[in-house]
PDB file of C-alpha atoms in Angstrom:
ATOM      1  CA  UNK A   1      24.165  11.632 -38.190  1.00  0.00           C
ATOM      2  CA  UNK A   2      24.943   8.081 -36.935  1.00  0.00           C
ATOM      3  CA  UNK A   3      22.607   5.290 -36.517  1.00  0.00           C
ATOM      4  CA  UNK A   4      23.585   5.519 -33.194  1.00  0.00           C
ATOM      5  CA  UNK A   5      21.558   8.757 -33.585  1.00  0.00           C
ATOM      6  CA  UNK A   6      19.670   7.920 -35.227  1.00  0.00           C
ATOM      7  CA  UNK A   7      16.395   7.876 -33.703  1.00  0.00           C
ATOM      8  CA  UNK A   8      14.990   3.381 -33.346  1.00  0.00           C
ATOM      9  CA  UNK A   9      11.152   5.280 -33.215  1.00  0.00           C
ATOM     10  CA  UNK A  10      10.185   4.044 -36.992  1.00  0.00           C
ATOM     11  CA  UNK A  11      13.361   1.313 -37.443  1.00  0.00           C
ATOM     12  CA  UNK A  12      11.426  -2.159 -38.904  1.00  0.00           C
ATOM     13  CA  UNK A  13      12.386  -4.773 -36.759  1.00  0.00           C
ATOM     14  CA  UNK A  14      11.760  -2.878 -33.921  1.00  0.00           C
ATOM     15  CA  UNK A  15       7.733  -2.356 -35.421  1.00  0.00           C
ATOM     16  CA  UNK A  16       7.844  -5.737 -36.817  1.00  0.00           C
ATOM     17  CA  UNK A  17       8.137  -6.799 -32.891  1.00  0.00           C
ATOM     18  CA  UNK A  18       5.984  -4.910 -31.909  1.00  0.00           C
ATOM     19  CA  UNK A  19       3.323  -6.146 -33.779  1.00  0.00           C
ATOM     20  CA  UNK A  20       3.975 -10.323 -33.294  1.00  0.00           C
ATOM     21  CA  UNK A  21       7.484  -9.693 -30.962  1.00  0.00           C
ATOM     22  CA  UNK A  22       5.702 -11.217 -27.793  1.00  0.00           C
ATOM     23  CA  UNK A  23       6.517 -14.696 -27.957  1.00  0.00           C
ATOM     24  CA  UNK A  24       3.450 -16.532 -27.972  1.00  0.00           C
ATOM     25  CA  UNK A  25       2.116 -14.722 -30.837  1.00  0.00           C
ATOM     26  CA  UNK A  26       5.899 -16.184 -32.874  1.00  0.00           C
ATOM     27  CA  UNK A  27       4.149 -19.276 -31.988  1.00  0.00           C
ATOM     28  CA  UNK A  28       0.394 -19.452 -32.679  1.00  0.00           C
ATOM     29  CA  UNK A  29       1.740 -18.032 -35.951  1.00  0.00           C
ATOM     30  CA  UNK A  30       4.687 -20.508 -36.096  1.00  0.00           C
ATOM     31  CA  UNK A  31       1.934 -23.974 -36.129  1.00  0.00           C
ATOM     32  CA  UNK A  32      -0.287 -21.686 -38.759  1.00  0.00           C
ATOM     33  CA  UNK A  33       2.701 -21.574 -40.611  1.00  0.00           C
ATOM     34  CA  UNK A  34       2.141 -25.057 -40.563  1.00  0.00           C
ATOM     35  CA  UNK A  35      -1.281 -25.574 -40.920  1.00  0.00           C
ATOM     36  CA  UNK A  36      -3.400 -25.285 -37.277  1.00  0.00           C
ATOM     37  CA  UNK A  37      -6.407 -23.052 -38.191  1.00  0.00           C
ATOM     38  CA  UNK A  38      -8.313 -23.731 -35.666  1.00  0.00           C
ATOM     39  CA  UNK A  39      -8.547 -22.375 -31.131  1.00  0.00           C
ATOM     40  CA  UNK A  40      -8.595 -25.566 -29.233  1.00  0.00           C
ATOM     41  CA  UNK A  41      -5.601 -26.570 -31.807  1.00  0.00           C
ATOM     42  CA  UNK A  42      -3.277 -24.064 -30.961  1.00  0.00           C
ATOM     43  CA  UNK A  43      -3.930 -24.117 -26.346  1.00  0.00           C
ATOM     44  CA  UNK A  44      -3.682 -27.590 -26.755  1.00  0.00           C
ATOM     45  CA  UNK A  45      -0.665 -27.981 -29.191  1.00  0.00           C
ATOM     46  CA  UNK A  46       1.474 -25.318 -28.061  1.00  0.00           C
ATOM     47  CA  UNK A  47       0.388 -25.361 -24.253  1.00  0.00           C
ATOM     48  CA  UNK A  48      -1.553 -21.514 -23.468  1.00  0.00           C
ATOM     49  CA  UNK A  49      -4.746 -20.629 -22.038  1.00  0.00           C
ATOM     50  CA  UNK A  50      -7.848 -19.993 -23.031  1.00  0.00           C
ATOM     51  CA  UNK A  51      -7.161 -16.192 -22.318  1.00  0.00           C
ATOM     52  CA  UNK A  52      -3.593 -15.234 -23.317  1.00  0.00           C
ATOM     53  CA  UNK A  53      -4.700 -17.291 -27.000  1.00  0.00           C
ATOM     54  CA  UNK A  54      -7.396 -15.313 -26.918  1.00  0.00           C
ATOM     55  CA  UNK A  55      -5.768 -11.852 -27.050  1.00  0.00           C
ATOM     56  CA  UNK A  56      -3.150 -12.726 -28.935  1.00  0.00           C
ATOM     57  CA  UNK A  57      -5.778 -14.147 -31.815  1.00  0.00           C
ATOM     58  CA  UNK A  58      -8.151 -11.304 -31.859  1.00  0.00           C
ATOM     59  CA  UNK A  59      -4.393  -8.441 -31.678  1.00  0.00           C
ATOM     60  CA  UNK A  60      -3.286 -10.565 -34.760  1.00  0.00           C
ATOM     61  CA  UNK A  61      -6.759 -10.442 -36.751  1.00  0.00           C
ATOM     62  CA  UNK A  62      -6.547  -7.142 -36.085  1.00  0.00           C
ATOM     63  CA  UNK A  63      -3.599  -6.641 -37.525  1.00  0.00           C
ATOM     64  CA  UNK A  64      -4.482  -8.633 -40.355  1.00  0.00           C
ATOM     65  CA  UNK A  65      -2.401 -11.288 -40.015  1.00  0.00           C
ATOM     66  CA  UNK A  66      -4.772 -14.108 -39.758  1.00  0.00           C
ATOM     67  CA  UNK A  67      -8.199 -13.776 -40.638  1.00  0.00           C
ATOM     68  CA  UNK A  68     -11.549 -15.752 -39.979  1.00  0.00           C
ATOM     69  CA  UNK A  69     -12.938 -17.759 -41.769  1.00  0.00           C
ATOM     70  CA  UNK A  70     -15.780 -19.406 -40.059  1.00  0.00           C
ATOM     71  CA  UNK A  71     -16.689 -23.543 -39.912  1.00  0.00           C
ATOM     72  CA  UNK A  72     -19.532 -26.038 -38.584  1.00  0.00           C
ATOM     73  CA  UNK A  73     -18.846 -29.576 -37.006  1.00  0.00           C
ATOM     74  CA  UNK A  74     -22.336 -31.756 -37.254  1.00  0.00           C
ATOM     75  CA  UNK A  75     -24.197 -30.543 -33.986  1.00  0.00           C
ATOM     76  CA  UNK A  76     -21.897 -27.312 -33.125  1.00  0.00           C
ATOM     77  CA  UNK A  77     -22.391 -23.497 -33.641  1.00  0.00           C
ATOM     78  CA  UNK A  78     -20.538 -22.123 -35.803  1.00  0.00           C
ATOM     79  CA  UNK A  79     -17.310 -21.303 -35.093  1.00  0.00           C
ATOM     80  CA  UNK A  80     -13.870 -19.325 -37.248  1.00  0.00           C
ATOM     81  CA  UNK A  81     -10.795 -21.097 -38.357  1.00  0.00           C
ATOM     82  CA  UNK A  82      -7.980 -18.918 -38.546  1.00  0.00           C
ATOM     83  CA  UNK A  83      -5.250 -18.379 -41.153  1.00  0.00           C
ATOM     84  CA  UNK A  84      -2.764 -16.905 -42.394  1.00  0.00           C
ATOM     85  CA  UNK A  85      -3.258 -13.522 -45.083  1.00  0.00           C
ATOM     86  CA  UNK A  86      -0.908 -12.707 -47.591  1.00  0.00           C
ATOM     87  CA  UNK A  87       0.879 -10.021 -45.018  1.00  0.00           C
ATOM     88  CA  UNK A  88       0.949 -13.499 -42.390  1.00  0.00           C
ATOM     89  CA  UNK A  89       2.594 -15.170 -45.204  1.00  0.00           C
ATOM     90  CA  UNK A  90       5.364 -12.378 -45.784  1.00  0.00           C
ATOM     91  CA  UNK A  91       6.038 -13.375 -42.423  1.00  0.00           C
ATOM     92  CA  UNK A  92       7.654 -17.438 -43.914  1.00  0.00           C
ATOM     93  CA  UNK A  93      11.170 -15.819 -43.838  1.00  0.00           C
ATOM     94  CA  UNK A  94      10.976 -15.067 -40.459  1.00  0.00           C
ATOM     95  CA  UNK A  95      10.586 -18.488 -39.905  1.00  0.00           C
ATOM     96  CA  UNK A  96      12.624 -20.765 -41.682  1.00  0.00           C
ATOM     97  CA  UNK A  97      14.642 -17.483 -40.805  1.00  0.00           C
ATOM     98  CA  UNK A  98      15.022 -19.060 -36.847  1.00  0.00           C
ATOM     99  CA  UNK A  99      14.154 -22.604 -37.226  1.00  0.00           C
ATOM    100  CA  UNK A 100      17.650 -22.476 -39.971  1.00  0.00           C
ATOM    101  CA  UNK A 101      18.842 -21.299 -36.756  1.00  0.00           C
ATOM    102  CA  UNK A 102      17.452 -23.170 -34.839  1.00  0.00           C
ATOM    103  CA  UNK A 103      18.680 -26.151 -36.125  1.00  0.00           C
ATOM    104  CA  UNK A 104      22.286 -24.721 -36.744  1.00  0.00           C
ATOM    105  CA  UNK A 105      22.163 -24.217 -32.983  1.00  0.00           C
ATOM    106  CA  UNK A 106      19.721 -24.729 -30.432  1.00  0.00           C
ATOM    107  CA  UNK A 107      18.887 -28.323 -31.364  1.00  0.00           C
ATOM    108  CA  UNK A 108      19.472 -31.493 -30.376  1.00  0.00           C
ATOM    109  CA  UNK A 109      21.223 -34.636 -33.491  1.00  0.00           C
ATOM    110  CA  UNK A 110      18.904 -36.385 -33.956  1.00  0.00           C
ATOM    111  CA  UNK A 111      17.877 -33.356 -35.549  1.00  0.00           C
ATOM    112  CA  UNK A 112      14.054 -30.879 -35.824  1.00  0.00           C
ATOM    113  CA  UNK A 113      10.711 -32.098 -35.902  1.00  0.00           C
ATOM    114  CA  UNK A 114       9.876 -30.788 -39.520  1.00  0.00           C
ATOM    115  CA  UNK A 115      11.613 -31.204 -43.024  1.00  0.00           C
ATOM    116  CA  UNK A 116      11.031 -28.991 -45.490  1.00  0.00           C
ATOM    117  CA  UNK A 117      11.303 -29.365 -48.831  1.00  0.00           C
ATOM    118  CA  UNK A 118      10.786 -28.058 -51.972  1.00  0.00           C
ATOM    119  CA  UNK A 119       7.842 -29.605 -53.543  1.00  0.00           C
ATOM    120  CA  UNK A 120       9.115 -32.247 -55.698  1.00  0.00           C
ATOM    121  CA  UNK A 121      12.836 -31.690 -56.157  1.00  0.00           C
ATOM    122  CA  UNK A 122      13.206 -32.397 -52.588  1.00  0.00           C
ATOM    123  CA  UNK A 123      16.164 -30.775 -51.871  1.00  0.00           C
ATOM    124  CA  UNK A 124      16.028 -28.494 -48.636  1.00  0.00           C
ATOM    125  CA  UNK A 125      15.624 -25.562 -47.933  1.00  0.00           C
ATOM    126  CA  UNK A 126      17.353 -22.403 -46.475  1.00  0.00           C
ATOM    127  CA  UNK A 127      17.088 -18.487 -46.006  1.00  0.00           C
ATOM    128  CA  UNK A 128      19.327 -16.298 -47.504  1.00  0.00           C
ATOM    129  CA  UNK A 129      19.740 -12.487 -48.583  1.00  0.00           C
ATOM    130  CA  UNK A 130      20.713 -11.990 -51.879  1.00  0.00           C
ATOM    131  CA  UNK A 131      21.696  -8.998 -54.039  1.00  0.00           C
ATOM    132  CA  UNK A 132      18.354  -8.475 -55.894  1.00  0.00           C
ATOM    133  CA  UNK A 133      20.614  -7.283 -58.507  1.00  0.00           C
ATOM    134  CA  UNK A 134      22.704 -10.039 -58.657  1.00  0.00           C
ATOM    135  CA  UNK A 135      21.106 -12.571 -57.262  1.00  0.00           C
ATOM    136  CA  UNK A 136      24.320 -13.702 -55.147  1.00  0.00           C
ATOM    137  CA  UNK A 137      23.540 -14.847 -51.712  1.00  0.00           C
ATOM    138  CA  UNK A 138      25.699 -12.491 -49.621  1.00  0.00           C
ATOM    139  CA  UNK A 139      27.137 -11.706 -46.266  1.00  0.00           C
ATOM    140  CA  UNK A 140      27.048  -9.816 -43.194  1.00  0.00           C
ATOM    141  CA  UNK A 141      30.644  -8.875 -44.681  1.00  0.00           C
ATOM    142  CA  UNK A 142      29.260  -8.258 -48.121  1.00  0.00           C
ATOM    143  CA  UNK A 143      26.882  -5.591 -47.760  1.00  0.00           C
ATOM    144  CA  UNK A 144      26.289  -1.516 -46.747  1.00  0.00           C
ATOM    145  CA  UNK A 145      24.618  -0.339 -44.388  1.00  0.00           C
ATOM    146  CA  UNK A 146      23.672   3.605 -44.506  1.00  0.00           C
ATOM    147  CA  UNK A 147      21.525   5.512 -43.133  1.00  0.00           C
ATOM    148  CA  UNK A 148      17.816   6.009 -45.460  1.00  0.00           C
ATOM    149  CA  UNK A 149      15.182   8.299 -46.027  1.00  0.00           C
ATOM    150  CA  UNK A 150      13.289   7.600 -42.906  1.00  0.00           C
ATOM    151  CA  UNK A 151      16.834   8.401 -40.208  1.00  0.00           C
ATOM    152  CA  UNK A 152      15.276  11.129 -38.101  1.00  0.00           C
ATOM    153  CA  UNK A 153      17.295  12.397 -35.221  1.00  0.00           C
ATOM    154  CA  UNK A 154      16.931  10.308 -31.410  1.00  0.00           C
ATOM    155  CA  UNK A 155      14.570  12.378 -29.252  1.00  0.00           C
TER     156      UNK A 155
ATOM    157  CA  UNK B   1       2.040 -38.915 -36.684  1.00  0.00           C
ATOM    158  CA  UNK B   2       1.236 -35.295 -37.938  1.00  0.00           C
ATOM    159  CA  UNK B   3       1.943 -31.643 -36.838  1.00  0.00           C
ATOM    160  CA  UNK B   4      -0.349 -31.920 -33.686  1.00  0.00           C
ATOM    161  CA  UNK B   5       0.071 -33.735 -32.406  1.00  0.00           C
ATOM    162  CA  UNK B   6       4.344 -33.966 -32.158  1.00  0.00           C
ATOM    163  CA  UNK B   7       5.743 -32.286 -29.749  1.00  0.00           C
ATOM    164  CA  UNK B   8       6.703 -28.470 -29.744  1.00  0.00           C
ATOM    165  CA  UNK B   9       9.856 -29.090 -27.321  1.00  0.00           C
ATOM    166  CA  UNK B  10      12.361 -29.680 -29.593  1.00  0.00           C
ATOM    167  CA  UNK B  11      11.115 -27.277 -31.726  1.00  0.00           C
ATOM    168  CA  UNK B  12      13.575 -25.042 -33.380  1.00  0.00           C
ATOM    169  CA  UNK B  13      11.578 -21.982 -33.267  1.00  0.00           C
ATOM    170  CA  UNK B  14      10.839 -22.494 -29.706  1.00  0.00           C
ATOM    171  CA  UNK B  15      14.805 -23.258 -29.076  1.00  0.00           C
ATOM    172  CA  UNK B  16      15.550 -20.225 -30.758  1.00  0.00           C
ATOM    173  CA  UNK B  17      13.145 -18.318 -29.128  1.00  0.00           C
ATOM    174  CA  UNK B  18      14.043 -19.281 -25.779  1.00  0.00           C
ATOM    175  CA  UNK B  19      17.148 -18.315 -25.906  1.00  0.00           C
ATOM    176  CA  UNK B  20      16.680 -14.987 -27.902  1.00  0.00           C
ATOM    177  CA  UNK B  21      13.144 -14.593 -28.226  1.00  0.00           C
ATOM    178  CA  UNK B  22      13.090 -11.260 -25.442  1.00  0.00           C
ATOM    179  CA  UNK B  23      12.309  -8.425 -27.152  1.00  0.00           C
ATOM    180  CA  UNK B  24      15.227  -5.647 -26.106  1.00  0.00           C
ATOM    181  CA  UNK B  25      17.286  -8.643 -26.619  1.00  0.00           C
ATOM    182  CA  UNK B  26      15.881  -8.896 -30.398  1.00  0.00           C
ATOM    183  CA  UNK B  27      16.385  -4.936 -30.444  1.00  0.00           C
ATOM    184  CA  UNK B  28      20.537  -5.930 -28.389  1.00  0.00           C
ATOM    185  CA  UNK B  29      21.605  -7.403 -31.081  1.00  0.00           C
ATOM    186  CA  UNK B  30      20.095  -5.601 -33.865  1.00  0.00           C
ATOM    187  CA  UNK B  31      22.141  -2.871 -32.993  1.00  0.00           C
ATOM    188  CA  UNK B  32      25.332  -4.792 -32.828  1.00  0.00           C
ATOM    189  CA  UNK B  33      24.565  -5.617 -36.222  1.00  0.00           C
ATOM    190  CA  UNK B  34      24.737  -1.651 -36.677  1.00  0.00           C
ATOM    191  CA  UNK B  35      27.801  -1.542 -35.031  1.00  0.00           C
ATOM    192  CA  UNK B  36      26.396  -0.739 -31.479  1.00  0.00           C
ATOM    193  CA  UNK B  37      29.268  -1.576 -28.910  1.00  0.00           C
ATOM    194  CA  UNK B  38      29.755  -0.909 -25.835  1.00  0.00           C
ATOM    195  CA  UNK B  39      26.848  -0.545 -22.615  1.00  0.00           C
ATOM    196  CA  UNK B  40      26.034   2.834 -23.157  1.00  0.00           C
ATOM    197  CA  UNK B  41      25.408   3.279 -26.256  1.00  0.00           C
ATOM    198  CA  UNK B  42      22.905   0.625 -26.179  1.00  0.00           C
ATOM    199  CA  UNK B  43      21.426   1.961 -22.316  1.00  0.00           C
ATOM    200  CA  UNK B  44      21.348   4.838 -24.428  1.00  0.00           C
ATOM    201  CA  UNK B  45      20.125   3.807 -28.254  1.00  0.00           C
ATOM    202  CA  UNK B  46      17.501   2.227 -26.779  1.00  0.00           C
ATOM    203  CA  UNK B  47      16.234   2.450 -24.466  1.00  0.00           C
ATOM    204  CA  UNK B  48      16.638   0.244 -22.037  1.00  0.00           C
ATOM    205  CA  UNK B  49      17.453   0.753 -17.455  1.00  0.00           C
ATOM    206  CA  UNK B  50      21.389   0.030 -16.428  1.00  0.00           C
ATOM    207  CA  UNK B  51      19.659  -3.846 -14.614  1.00  0.00           C
ATOM    208  CA  UNK B  52      17.729  -5.141 -17.879  1.00  0.00           C
ATOM    209  CA  UNK B  53      19.993  -4.055 -20.387  1.00  0.00           C
ATOM    210  CA  UNK B  54      23.484  -6.197 -18.034  1.00  0.00           C
ATOM    211  CA  UNK B  55      21.193  -8.898 -17.998  1.00  0.00           C
ATOM    212  CA  UNK B  56      20.351  -9.902 -21.109  1.00  0.00           C
ATOM    213  CA  UNK B  57      24.250  -9.007 -22.386  1.00  0.00           C
ATOM    214  CA  UNK B  58      25.556 -11.803 -19.604  1.00  0.00           C
ATOM    215  CA  UNK B  59      22.524 -13.832 -21.290  1.00  0.00           C
ATOM    216  CA  UNK B  60      24.233 -13.376 -24.889  1.00  0.00           C
ATOM    217  CA  UNK B  61      27.551 -13.713 -23.238  1.00  0.00           C
ATOM    218  CA  UNK B  62      26.796 -17.228 -21.310  1.00  0.00           C
ATOM    219  CA  UNK B  63      24.808 -18.094 -25.191  1.00  0.00           C
ATOM    220  CA  UNK B  64      27.740 -18.042 -27.151  1.00  0.00           C
ATOM    221  CA  UNK B  65      25.765 -15.110 -29.448  1.00  0.00           C
ATOM    222  CA  UNK B  66      28.286 -12.452 -28.143  1.00  0.00           C
ATOM    223  CA  UNK B  67      31.597 -11.483 -26.880  1.00  0.00           C
ATOM    224  CA  UNK B  68      33.367  -9.391 -24.049  1.00  0.00           C
ATOM    225  CA  UNK B  69      35.964  -7.461 -25.687  1.00  0.00           C
ATOM    226  CA  UNK B  70      38.401  -4.956 -23.852  1.00  0.00           C
ATOM    227  CA  UNK B  71      38.734  -1.705 -23.961  1.00  0.00           C
ATOM    228  CA  UNK B  72      40.233   1.273 -22.705  1.00  0.00           C
ATOM    229  CA  UNK B  73      39.838   5.004 -22.956  1.00  0.00           C
ATOM    230  CA  UNK B  74      42.350   7.721 -21.413  1.00  0.00           C
ATOM    231  CA  UNK B  75      41.984   7.863 -17.715  1.00  0.00           C
ATOM    232  CA  UNK B  76      39.253   5.611 -18.049  1.00  0.00           C
ATOM    233  CA  UNK B  77      39.693   1.705 -16.451  1.00  0.00           C
ATOM    234  CA  UNK B  78      39.352  -1.093 -18.781  1.00  0.00           C
ATOM    235  CA  UNK B  79      35.903  -1.939 -19.736  1.00  0.00           C
ATOM    236  CA  UNK B  80      33.836  -4.525 -22.383  1.00  0.00           C
ATOM    237  CA  UNK B  81      32.672  -3.654 -25.909  1.00  0.00           C
ATOM    238  CA  UNK B  82      30.841  -6.261 -27.060  1.00  0.00           C
ATOM    239  CA  UNK B  83      30.447  -8.207 -30.739  1.00  0.00           C
ATOM    240  CA  UNK B  84      28.348 -10.620 -31.777  1.00  0.00           C
ATOM    241  CA  UNK B  85      30.270 -14.260 -31.988  1.00  0.00           C
ATOM    242  CA  UNK B  86      30.269 -15.789 -34.955  1.00  0.00           C
ATOM    243  CA  UNK B  87      27.322 -17.619 -34.272  1.00  0.00           C
ATOM    244  CA  UNK B  88      25.818 -14.782 -33.423  1.00  0.00           C
ATOM    245  CA  UNK B  89      26.320 -13.329 -37.025  1.00  0.00           C
ATOM    246  CA  UNK B  90      23.989 -16.444 -38.227  1.00  0.00           C
ATOM    247  CA  UNK B  91      21.381 -14.978 -36.693  1.00  0.00           C
ATOM    248  CA  UNK B  92      21.841 -11.570 -39.703  1.00  0.00           C
ATOM    249  CA  UNK B  93      19.013 -13.325 -41.619  1.00  0.00           C
ATOM    250  CA  UNK B  94      16.098 -13.238 -39.410  1.00  0.00           C
ATOM    251  CA  UNK B  95      16.946  -9.700 -38.492  1.00  0.00           C
ATOM    252  CA  UNK B  96      16.882  -9.350 -42.577  1.00  0.00           C
ATOM    253  CA  UNK B  97      13.446 -11.380 -42.114  1.00  0.00           C
ATOM    254  CA  UNK B  98      12.146  -8.174 -39.477  1.00  0.00           C
ATOM    255  CA  UNK B  99      13.067  -5.228 -41.347  1.00  0.00           C
ATOM    256  CA  UNK B 100      12.243  -6.535 -44.419  1.00  0.00           C
ATOM    257  CA  UNK B 101       7.960  -7.106 -42.895  1.00  0.00           C
ATOM    258  CA  UNK B 102       8.149  -4.095 -41.173  1.00  0.00           C
ATOM    259  CA  UNK B 103       9.151  -1.927 -44.288  1.00  0.00           C
ATOM    260  CA  UNK B 104       6.649  -3.553 -46.459  1.00  0.00           C
ATOM    261  CA  UNK B 105       3.435  -3.642 -43.542  1.00  0.00           C
ATOM    262  CA  UNK B 106       5.321  -1.551 -40.542  1.00  0.00           C
ATOM    263  CA  UNK B 107       6.010   1.822 -41.469  1.00  0.00           C
ATOM    264  CA  UNK B 108       5.440   5.188 -43.235  1.00  0.00           C
ATOM    265  CA  UNK B 109       6.313   6.109 -46.743  1.00  0.00           C
ATOM    266  CA  UNK B 110       9.246   8.601 -45.254  1.00  0.00           C
ATOM    267  CA  UNK B 111      11.074   4.561 -45.744  1.00  0.00           C
ATOM    268  CA  UNK B 112      13.468   3.039 -42.889  1.00  0.00           C
ATOM    269  CA  UNK B 113      15.593   4.056 -41.006  1.00  0.00           C
ATOM    270  CA  UNK B 114      18.511   2.027 -42.629  1.00  0.00           C
ATOM    271  CA  UNK B 115      19.120   1.724 -45.775  1.00  0.00           C
ATOM    272  CA  UNK B 116      21.420  -1.447 -47.132  1.00  0.00           C
ATOM    273  CA  UNK B 117      22.733  -2.142 -50.166  1.00  0.00           C
ATOM    274  CA  UNK B 118      25.121  -4.795 -51.378  1.00  0.00           C
ATOM    275  CA  UNK B 119      29.041  -2.806 -51.304  1.00  0.00           C
ATOM    276  CA  UNK B 120      30.130  -1.128 -54.529  1.00  0.00           C
ATOM    277  CA  UNK B 121      26.387  -3.316 -56.253  1.00  0.00           C
ATOM    278  CA  UNK B 122      23.823  -0.207 -54.226  1.00  0.00           C
ATOM    279  CA  UNK B 123      21.853  -2.866 -54.948  1.00  0.00           C
ATOM    280  CA  UNK B 124      19.330  -3.249 -52.022  1.00  0.00           C
ATOM    281  CA  UNK B 125      19.498  -6.459 -50.394  1.00  0.00           C
ATOM    282  CA  UNK B 126      16.081  -9.000 -49.627  1.00  0.00           C
ATOM    283  CA  UNK B 127      15.801 -12.056 -47.774  1.00  0.00           C
ATOM    284  CA  UNK B 128      14.250 -15.521 -50.301  1.00  0.00           C
ATOM    285  CA  UNK B 129      14.341 -18.344 -49.207  1.00  0.00           C
ATOM    286  CA  UNK B 130      15.535 -20.759 -51.619  1.00  0.00           C
ATOM    287  CA  UNK B 131      15.408 -23.948 -52.412  1.00  0.00           C
ATOM    288  CA  UNK B 132      19.296 -25.556 -52.272  1.00  0.00           C
ATOM    289  CA  UNK B 133      19.171 -27.363 -55.039  1.00  0.00           C
ATOM    290  CA  UNK B 134      18.012 -25.304 -57.469  1.00  0.00           C
ATOM    291  CA  UNK B 135      19.259 -22.893 -55.822  1.00  0.00           C
ATOM    292  CA  UNK B 136      15.163 -20.574 -57.154  1.00  0.00           C
ATOM    293  CA  UNK B 137      13.463 -18.170 -54.563  1.00  0.00           C
ATOM    294  CA  UNK B 138      10.258 -20.839 -53.300  1.00  0.00           C
ATOM    295  CA  UNK B 139       7.171 -19.538 -51.603  1.00  0.00           C
ATOM    296  CA  UNK B 140       5.357 -21.330 -48.885  1.00  0.00           C
ATOM    297  CA  UNK B 141       3.546 -23.088 -52.210  1.00  0.00           C
ATOM    298  CA  UNK B 142       5.927 -24.643 -53.213  1.00  0.00           C
ATOM    299  CA  UNK B 143       7.786 -26.416 -49.862  1.00  0.00           C
ATOM    300  CA  UNK B 144       5.931 -29.195 -48.188  1.00  0.00           C
ATOM    301  CA  UNK B 145       6.838 -30.277 -44.574  1.00  0.00           C
ATOM    302  CA  UNK B 146       6.877 -33.536 -43.296  1.00  0.00           C
ATOM    303  CA  UNK B 147       7.680 -34.121 -40.003  1.00  0.00           C
ATOM    304  CA  UNK B 148      11.237 -35.544 -39.425  1.00  0.00           C
ATOM    305  CA  UNK B 149      13.140 -37.220 -37.331  1.00  0.00           C
ATOM    306  CA  UNK B 150      13.735 -35.377 -34.637  1.00  0.00           C
ATOM    307  CA  UNK B 151      10.114 -35.674 -34.021  1.00  0.00           C
ATOM    308  CA  UNK B 152       8.321 -36.990 -30.593  1.00  0.00           C
ATOM    309  CA  UNK B 153       4.919 -37.235 -29.546  1.00  0.00           C
ATOM    310  CA  UNK B 154       3.130 -34.451 -27.094  1.00  0.00           C
ATOM    311  CA  UNK B 155       3.310 -35.899 -23.796  1.00  0.00           C
TER     312      UNK B 155
END
């Protein structure tokens, strides 16, 4: 069997996109990675309607990617902040990879609005695909993809 | 100025999603990374209508992410294959990061349909965010994001 004959139903890229692949969802998570937690802050910063934001936040909480944390401003009722869970933080390399491509190909010469550096040493960070044995950075030409244990025939 | 006050208009994540953030577009590129090149192969494997596939391929070619390469089967007219450009291949870490998260959180115990390994050494590959000076793997807690040269006030 080859990739073309294999079902994509359990492809991990596709399954991930089923959960977070919608553009507003990704932008909400991008803001959560950058420290945004409150409903009105997401809404204003991303430029989203309340109903779209509510539905996306609900989906992310039910997928255990965001968790609610109550807070209360003086004189107001208790409300929820939205914080990334461990599962949510594990999407961090996705955002760093999207950002790296965008910095190379999709923004102007003035540079990106956020500058992410290793705390302390101040060197820029980068995303690499590496070999888990030799810990060396790889290119697509360095890897071989074979059908794995989960490969199923396309119906 | 803080992130919440900065315009997201030139955010590299957002700009990348503007080009490739649509789900079918990402699935077409996932297949291209895995060696799919022909219109009918994309259509059947992903399960896409001809019109959606045509429009997405056209957009990816005009964005210089895919390039057309003519081929001709005996007795048929000349047609185009779609191959990733360098700019397209530079999206590889995005797909590896999406796949890594999906393997951890979104597929069953039977494992993924594709098993990607370092050619020769056979070790699994992984995506890491690393410090470009020390080449050590980083977690979100290891980095600091400050507003960069491209930060603009939100209108």
